[in-house]
PDB file of C-alpha atoms in Angstrom:
ATOM      1  CA  MET A   1     102.455   3.796 174.206  1.00  0.00           C
ATOM      2  CA  GLY A   2     104.393   4.376 170.814  1.00  0.00           C
ATOM      3  CA  GLU A   3     107.580   6.324 170.142  1.00  0.00           C
ATOM      4  CA  PRO A   4     108.411   8.831 172.942  1.00  0.00           C
ATOM      5  CA  ARG A   5     110.038  11.371 171.028  1.00  0.00           C
ATOM      6  CA  PHE A   6     109.482  12.704 167.541  1.00  0.00           C
ATOM      7  CA  LEU A   7     111.043  15.460 165.755  1.00  0.00           C
ATOM      8  CA  ARG A   8     110.360  17.111 162.054  1.00  0.00           C
ATOM      9  CA  MET A   9     111.845  19.911 160.261  1.00  0.00           C
ATOM     10  CA  LEU A  10     109.528  22.273 158.592  1.00  0.00           C
ATOM     11  CA  LYS A  11     109.252  25.559 156.589  1.00  0.00           C
ATOM     12  CA  LEU A  12     106.404  27.109 156.573  1.00  0.00           C
ATOM     13  CA  VAL A  13     103.823  29.050 154.155  1.00  0.00           C
ATOM     14  CA  PRO A  14     106.112  32.234 153.115  1.00  0.00           C
ATOM     15  CA  ARG A  15     104.191  35.762 152.091  1.00  0.00           C
ATOM     16  CA  ASN A  16     100.636  35.832 152.766  1.00  0.00           C
ATOM     17  CA  SER A  17      99.407  32.798 154.497  1.00  0.00           C
ATOM     18  CA  ALA A  18      96.437  34.043 156.228  1.00  0.00           C
ATOM     19  CA  GLY A  19      93.439  31.324 156.586  1.00  0.00           C
ATOM     20  CA  THR A  20      95.957  28.548 155.984  1.00  0.00           C
ATOM     21  CA  VAL A  21      96.915  25.729 158.655  1.00  0.00           C
ATOM     22  CA  THR A  22     100.220  23.819 158.499  1.00  0.00           C
ATOM     23  CA  ALA A  23      99.922  20.817 161.090  1.00  0.00           C
ATOM     24  CA  TYR A  24     102.106  18.135 162.281  1.00  0.00           C
ATOM     25  CA  TYR A  25     100.702  15.848 164.605  1.00  0.00           C
ATOM     26  CA  LEU A  26      99.723  12.580 166.163  1.00  0.00           C
ATOM     27  CA  SER A  27      96.798  10.954 166.541  1.00  0.00           C
ATOM     28  CA  SER A  28      94.846   7.729 167.416  1.00  0.00           C
ATOM     29  CA  GLU A  29      91.432   6.568 165.930  1.00  0.00           C
ATOM     30  CA  GLY A  30      88.105   6.325 166.724  1.00  0.00           C
ATOM     31  CA  SER A  31      85.516   8.697 168.955  1.00  0.00           C
ATOM     32  CA  MET A  32      87.464   8.404 172.337  1.00  0.00           C
ATOM     33  CA  TRP A  33      91.136   9.684 169.970  1.00  0.00           C
ATOM     34  CA  ASP A  34      94.023  10.821 171.578  1.00  0.00           C
ATOM     35  CA  GLU A  35      95.948  13.794 169.949  1.00  0.00           C
ATOM     36  CA  ILE A  36      98.977  16.091 170.533  1.00  0.00           C
ATOM     37  CA  ASP A  37      99.082  18.932 168.069  1.00  0.00           C
ATOM     38  CA  PHE A  38     101.476  21.538 166.443  1.00  0.00           C
ATOM     39  CA  GLU A  39      99.421  23.786 164.114  1.00  0.00           C
ATOM     40  CA  PHE A  40     101.045  26.859 162.413  1.00  0.00           C
ATOM     41  CA  LEU A  41      98.276  29.424 161.713  1.00  0.00           C
ATOM     42  CA  GLY A  42      98.991  31.587 158.940  1.00  0.00           C
ATOM     43  CA  ASN A  43      98.835  35.314 158.700  1.00  0.00           C
ATOM     44  CA  LEU A  44      99.125  38.456 156.450  1.00  0.00           C
ATOM     45  CA  SER A  45     102.605  39.094 154.849  1.00  0.00           C
ATOM     46  CA  GLY A  46     104.651  40.758 157.292  1.00  0.00           C
ATOM     47  CA  GLU A  47     102.560  39.691 160.257  1.00  0.00           C
ATOM     48  CA  PRO A  48     103.506  36.695 162.532  1.00  0.00           C
ATOM     49  CA  TYR A  49     102.510  33.141 162.582  1.00  0.00           C
ATOM     50  CA  ILE A  50     100.923  31.581 165.566  1.00  0.00           C
ATOM     51  CA  LEU A  51     102.193  28.444 167.084  1.00  0.00           C
ATOM     52  CA  HIS A  52      98.851  26.516 168.654  1.00  0.00           C
ATOM     53  CA  THR A  53      99.099  23.525 170.436  1.00  0.00           C
ATOM     54  CA  ASN A  54      96.667  21.223 172.006  1.00  0.00           C
ATOM     55  CA  VAL A  55      96.410  17.856 173.783  1.00  0.00           C
ATOM     56  CA  TYR A  56      93.296  15.682 173.514  1.00  0.00           C
ATOM     57  CA  SER A  57      92.423  12.678 175.369  1.00  0.00           C
ATOM     58  CA  GLN A  58      89.910  10.408 175.052  1.00  0.00           C
ATOM     59  CA  GLY A  59      88.281  12.731 172.446  1.00  0.00           C
ATOM     60  CA  LYS A  60      88.415  16.016 174.481  1.00  0.00           C
ATOM     61  CA  GLY A  61      91.167  18.729 174.011  1.00  0.00           C
ATOM     62  CA  ASP A  62      90.220  22.254 175.109  1.00  0.00           C
ATOM     63  CA  LYS A  63      93.886  22.694 176.391  1.00  0.00           C
ATOM     64  CA  GLU A  64      95.352  25.201 173.853  1.00  0.00           C
ATOM     65  CA  GLN A  65      98.389  27.449 174.108  1.00  0.00           C
ATOM     66  CA  GLN A  66      99.584  29.750 171.320  1.00  0.00           C
ATOM     67  CA  PHE A  67     102.770  31.197 170.964  1.00  0.00           C
ATOM     68  CA  TYR A  68     104.516  33.737 168.641  1.00  0.00           C
ATOM     69  CA  LEU A  69     108.086  32.440 167.339  1.00  0.00           C
ATOM     70  CA  TRP A  70     111.187  34.207 167.816  1.00  0.00           C
ATOM     71  CA  PHE A  71     112.226  33.785 164.374  1.00  0.00           C
ATOM     72  CA  ASP A  72     110.826  33.514 160.891  1.00  0.00           C
ATOM     73  CA  PRO A  73     109.414  30.232 160.318  1.00  0.00           C
ATOM     74  CA  THR A  74     109.268  30.675 156.460  1.00  0.00           C
ATOM     75  CA  ALA A  75     112.849  31.503 155.558  1.00  0.00           C
ATOM     76  CA  ASP A  76     114.365  28.226 157.017  1.00  0.00           C
ATOM     77  CA  PHE A  77     114.100  24.856 158.137  1.00  0.00           C
ATOM     78  CA  HIS A  78     113.355  24.257 162.123  1.00  0.00           C
ATOM     79  CA  THR A  79     112.947  21.408 164.336  1.00  0.00           C
ATOM     80  CA  TYR A  80     109.904  20.678 166.007  1.00  0.00           C
ATOM     81  CA  SER A  81     109.667  18.061 168.351  1.00  0.00           C
ATOM     82  CA  ILE A  82     106.995  16.071 170.764  1.00  0.00           C
ATOM     83  CA  LEU A  83     108.546  14.075 173.508  1.00  0.00           C
ATOM     84  CA  TRP A  84     105.699  11.589 174.902  1.00  0.00           C
ATOM     85  CA  ASN A  85     106.147   9.273 177.954  1.00  0.00           C
ATOM     86  CA  PRO A  86     103.458   8.449 180.798  1.00  0.00           C
ATOM     87  CA  GLN A  87     104.621  10.734 182.442  1.00  0.00           C
ATOM     88  CA  ARG A  88     104.529  14.289 180.434  1.00  0.00           C
ATOM     89  CA  ILE A  89     104.175  15.704 177.050  1.00  0.00           C
ATOM     90  CA  ILE A  90     106.946  18.286 176.291  1.00  0.00           C
ATOM     91  CA  PHE A  91     106.893  20.365 172.827  1.00  0.00           C
ATOM     92  CA  SER A  92     110.055  21.849 171.776  1.00  0.00           C
ATOM     93  CA  VAL A  93     111.356  24.121 169.099  1.00  0.00           C
ATOM     94  CA  ASP A  94     114.778  24.113 168.021  1.00  0.00           C
ATOM     95  CA  ASP A  95     115.582  21.917 171.290  1.00  0.00           C
ATOM     96  CA  THR A  96     114.363  24.810 173.144  1.00  0.00           C
ATOM     97  CA  PRO A  97     110.709  23.701 175.384  1.00  0.00           C
ATOM     98  CA  ILE A  98     107.541  25.772 174.799  1.00  0.00           C
ATOM     99  CA  ARG A  99     105.382  23.754 176.729  1.00  0.00           C
ATOM    100  CA  GLU A 100     104.967  20.888 179.455  1.00  0.00           C
ATOM    101  CA  PHE A 101     101.662  19.008 180.071  1.00  0.00           C
ATOM    102  CA  ASN A 102     102.092  17.033 183.133  1.00  0.00           C
ATOM    103  CA  ASN A 103     100.222  13.634 183.829  1.00  0.00           C
ATOM    104  CA  SER A 104      97.060  14.763 186.293  1.00  0.00           C
ATOM    105  CA  GLU A 105      95.625  11.421 186.110  1.00  0.00           C
ATOM    106  CA  SER A 106      95.798  11.351 189.861  1.00  0.00           C
ATOM    107  CA  ILE A 107      93.347  14.228 190.147  1.00  0.00           C
ATOM    108  CA  GLY A 108      90.949  12.953 187.508  1.00  0.00           C
ATOM    109  CA  VAL A 109      92.092  14.324 184.116  1.00  0.00           C
ATOM    110  CA  PRO A 110      92.819  11.884 181.548  1.00  0.00           C
ATOM    111  CA  PHE A 111      96.126  11.710 179.607  1.00  0.00           C
ATOM    112  CA  PRO A 112      97.054   9.958 176.458  1.00  0.00           C
ATOM    113  CA  LYS A 113      98.932   6.998 177.062  1.00  0.00           C
ATOM    114  CA  LYS A 114      96.850   4.317 176.541  1.00  0.00           C
ATOM    115  CA  GLN A 115      96.443   3.994 172.828  1.00  0.00           C
ATOM    116  CA  PRO A 116      98.712   4.109 170.003  1.00  0.00           C
ATOM    117  CA  MET A 117      99.082   7.316 167.696  1.00  0.00           C
ATOM    118  CA  ARG A 118     100.283   7.889 164.115  1.00  0.00           C
ATOM    119  CA  ILE A 119     102.175  10.727 162.996  1.00  0.00           C
ATOM    120  CA  TYR A 120     100.206  13.346 160.336  1.00  0.00           C
ATOM    121  CA  SER A 121     101.252  16.330 158.517  1.00  0.00           C
ATOM    122  CA  SER A 122      98.549  18.446 156.429  1.00  0.00           C
ATOM    123  CA  LEU A 123      98.042  21.859 154.777  1.00  0.00           C
ATOM    124  CA  TRP A 124      94.538  22.961 155.051  1.00  0.00           C
ATOM    125  CA  ASN A 125      92.115  25.822 154.760  1.00  0.00           C
ATOM    126  CA  ALA A 126      90.715  26.966 157.623  1.00  0.00           C
ATOM    127  CA  ASP A 127      89.975  30.701 157.247  1.00  0.00           C
ATOM    128  CA  ASN A 128      86.810  30.408 159.530  1.00  0.00           C
ATOM    129  CA  TRP A 129      88.828  30.678 162.696  1.00  0.00           C
ATOM    130  CA  ALA A 130      92.423  30.518 161.674  1.00  0.00           C
ATOM    131  CA  THR A 131      93.585  33.739 161.354  1.00  0.00           C
ATOM    132  CA  ARG A 132      92.424  36.517 163.487  1.00  0.00           C
ATOM    133  CA  GLY A 133      89.125  34.502 164.483  1.00  0.00           C
ATOM    134  CA  GLY A 134      88.136  33.890 160.760  1.00  0.00           C
ATOM    135  CA  LEU A 135      88.026  37.662 159.980  1.00  0.00           C
ATOM    136  CA  VAL A 136      91.335  37.494 157.504  1.00  0.00           C
ATOM    137  CA  LYS A 137      89.890  35.066 154.382  1.00  0.00           C
ATOM    138  CA  THR A 138      92.405  33.107 152.570  1.00  0.00           C
ATOM    139  CA  ASP A 139      93.566  35.035 149.235  1.00  0.00           C
ATOM    140  CA  TRP A 140      93.530  32.307 146.765  1.00  0.00           C
ATOM    141  CA  THR A 141      95.264  34.763 144.352  1.00  0.00           C
ATOM    142  CA  GLN A 142      98.378  33.498 146.308  1.00  0.00           C
ATOM    143  CA  ALA A 143      98.017  30.049 145.453  1.00  0.00           C
ATOM    144  CA  PRO A 144      99.838  27.668 145.761  1.00  0.00           C
ATOM    145  CA  PHE A 145     100.373  27.617 149.342  1.00  0.00           C
ATOM    146  CA  GLU A 146     103.411  25.287 150.007  1.00  0.00           C
ATOM    147  CA  ALA A 147     104.947  24.395 153.410  1.00  0.00           C
ATOM    148  CA  SER A 148     108.418  21.991 153.125  1.00  0.00           C
ATOM    149  CA  TYR A 149     108.798  19.049 155.583  1.00  0.00           C
ATOM    150  CA  ARG A 150     112.052  17.239 155.928  1.00  0.00           C
ATOM    151  CA  ASN A 151     114.192  14.779 158.527  1.00  0.00           C
ATOM    152  CA  PHE A 152     111.175  13.393 160.404  1.00  0.00           C
ATOM    153  CA  SER A 153     112.890  10.874 163.079  1.00  0.00           C
ATOM    154  CA  VAL A 154     111.670   9.072 166.262  1.00  0.00           C
ATOM    155  CA  GLU A 155     114.129   9.092 169.119  1.00  0.00           C
ATOM    156  CA  SER A 156     114.699   5.725 171.216  1.00  0.00           C
ATOM    157  CA  ASP A 157     111.506   4.377 170.316  1.00  0.00           C
ATOM    158  CA  CYS A 158     109.528   1.785 172.571  1.00  0.00           C
ATOM    159  CA  VAL A 159     106.269   0.278 173.421  1.00  0.00           C
ATOM    160  CA  TRP A 160     104.844   1.328 176.714  1.00  0.00           C
ATOM    161  CA  SER A 161     102.349  -1.127 178.374  1.00  0.00           C
ATOM    162  CA  SER A 162     100.047   0.535 180.655  1.00  0.00           C
ATOM    163  CA  GLU A 163      99.295  -3.178 182.061  1.00  0.00           C
ATOM    164  CA  SER A 164     103.064  -3.825 183.060  1.00  0.00           C
ATOM    165  CA  SER A 165     104.250  -0.177 183.514  1.00  0.00           C
ATOM    166  CA  SER A 166     106.936  -0.663 181.558  1.00  0.00           C
ATOM    167  CA  CYS A 167     108.894   0.127 177.986  1.00  0.00           C
ATOM    168  CA  THR A 168     109.812  -2.328 175.829  1.00  0.00           C
ATOM    169  CA  SER A 169     112.842  -1.020 173.505  1.00  0.00           C
ATOM    170  CA  VAL A 170     112.246  -1.369 169.707  1.00  0.00           C
ATOM    171  CA  SER A 171     115.472  -0.152 168.757  1.00  0.00           C
ATOM    172  CA  SER A 172     117.423   1.028 171.624  1.00  0.00           C
ATOM    173  CA  SER A 173     119.407  -0.033 174.548  1.00  0.00           C
ATOM    174  CA  SER A 174     117.326  -0.629 177.830  1.00  0.00           C
ATOM    175  CA  SER A 175     119.050   2.039 179.730  1.00  0.00           C
ATOM    176  CA  THR A 176     118.263   4.665 176.699  1.00  0.00           C
ATOM    177  CA  SER A 177     114.375   3.406 176.978  1.00  0.00           C
ATOM    178  CA  ASP A 178     114.495   4.167 180.985  1.00  0.00           C
ATOM    179  CA  GLN A 179     115.810   7.331 180.181  1.00  0.00           C
ATOM    180  CA  TRP A 180     113.011   8.329 177.748  1.00  0.00           C
ATOM    181  CA  ILE A 181     110.206   6.752 179.652  1.00  0.00           C
ATOM    182  CA  SER A 182     110.688   9.140 182.777  1.00  0.00           C
ATOM    183  CA  GLN A 183     112.831  12.233 181.144  1.00  0.00           C
ATOM    184  CA  ASP A 184     111.507  15.522 182.415  1.00  0.00           C
ATOM    185  CA  LEU A 185     113.524  19.219 181.986  1.00  0.00           C
ATOM    186  CA  ASN A 186     116.524  19.843 183.683  1.00  0.00           C
ATOM    187  CA  THR A 187     117.278  23.451 185.195  1.00  0.00           C
ATOM    188  CA  ILE A 188     118.590  24.729 182.127  1.00  0.00           C
ATOM    189  CA  ASN A 189     115.559  23.700 180.182  1.00  0.00           C
ATOM    190  CA  GLN A 190     113.290  24.825 183.026  1.00  0.00           C
ATOM    191  CA  LYS A 191     114.654  28.187 182.711  1.00  0.00           C
ATOM    192  CA  ARG A 192     114.213  28.020 178.674  1.00  0.00           C
ATOM    193  CA  LEU A 193     110.577  27.266 179.016  1.00  0.00           C
ATOM    194  CA  LYS A 194     110.137  30.213 181.585  1.00  0.00           C
ATOM    195  CA  TRP A 195     111.696  32.163 178.933  1.00  0.00           C
ATOM    196  CA  VAL A 196     109.231  31.324 175.848  1.00  0.00           C
ATOM    197  CA  GLN A 197     106.233  31.389 178.481  1.00  0.00           C
ATOM    198  CA  ASP A 198     107.231  34.889 179.775  1.00  0.00           C
ATOM    199  CA  ASN A 199     107.837  36.664 176.412  1.00  0.00           C
ATOM    200  CA  TYR A 200     106.264  34.551 173.468  1.00  0.00           C
ATOM    201  CA  MET A 201     103.098  32.870 174.629  1.00  0.00           C
ATOM    202  CA  ILE A 202     100.125  34.622 174.002  1.00  0.00           C
ATOM    203  CA  TYR A 203      97.360  32.589 175.052  1.00  0.00           C
ATOM    204  CA  ASN A 204      97.010  30.280 177.973  1.00  0.00           C
ATOM    205  CA  TYR A 205      93.512  28.026 178.798  1.00  0.00           C
ATOM    206  CA  CYS A 206      94.891  27.917 181.817  1.00  0.00           C
ATOM    207  CA  THR A 207      94.607  31.671 182.657  1.00  0.00           C
ATOM    208  CA  ASP A 208      91.367  32.361 180.730  1.00  0.00           C
ATOM    209  CA  PHE A 209      88.647  32.688 183.431  1.00  0.00           C
ATOM    210  CA  LYS A 210      86.120  34.255 181.070  1.00  0.00           C
ATOM    211  CA  ARG A 211      86.216  30.886 178.934  1.00  0.00           C
ATOM    212  CA  PHE A 212      85.608  28.898 182.285  1.00  0.00           C
ATOM    213  CA  PRO A 213      83.606  30.913 184.710  1.00  0.00           C
ATOM    214  CA  GLN A 214      82.942  27.874 186.652  1.00  0.00           C
ATOM    215  CA  GLY A 215      86.571  27.346 187.387  1.00  0.00           C
ATOM    216  CA  LEU A 216      89.766  26.336 185.576  1.00  0.00           C
ATOM    217  CA  PRO A 217      90.270  22.936 184.649  1.00  0.00           C
ATOM    218  CA  PRO A 218      91.977  21.111 187.631  1.00  0.00           C
ATOM    219  CA  GLU A 219      95.368  20.476 186.098  1.00  0.00           C
ATOM    220  CA  CYS A 220      95.668  24.188 185.874  1.00  0.00           C
ATOM    221  CA  THR A 221      95.368  24.951 189.331  1.00  0.00           C
ATOM    222  CA  PRO A 222      98.918  23.670 190.737  1.00  0.00           C
ATOM    223  CA  CYS A 223     100.910  25.958 188.283  1.00  0.00           C
ATOM    224  CA  PRO A 224      98.872  27.485 185.299  1.00  0.00           C
ATOM    225  CA  SER A 225     102.496  28.782 183.587  1.00  0.00           C
ATOM    226  CA  THR A 226     103.477  25.348 182.888  1.00  0.00           C
ATOM    227  CA  THR A 227     100.518  22.859 182.453  1.00  0.00           C
TER     228      THR A 227
END
């Protein structure tokens, strides 16, 4: 496993950004790739961005959660971070956790921990699906569409070995590496996570019975609101 915590500051496309997607994600290579996504779906002027998150393992995703943000992401830079260790993936915005995806390999759910991933950023046209399911198209008279990135950093990077079940530190002390390799949400952050999911989550694959008529994915059963 690669570096456990990634942080990047973004300021999104202002005004009419409908049809555009600003992305910040981790991904491995090949047909059985792993991926951890932050995608920001543009909208018409005055309408909120949608923050789209997803997790892929061995080439399969379909684990989307979507959120509105509690601020204007085009007015200033905000920090979007991914904590990635063998037990869980935590998505955070300005140090407020918005999603926790736990390792459920014990019940047969693949978890992205065996492939190194690289960091990518992109801004692209996705007007076939990004805004209101593709009903609103990109208005090219609004071009150029510009998003700003700065202050990318990796905290406590280490290399995870699935064979030895250990995190070998690259630039940090072993005690710090041990902290990151097992970090979870404390009581305060659990409350923050619940606040975000109660007030700003607009889609959760774990509650989409129409999409999964034969039964929800197995990782959804224990705690659909946080997985």
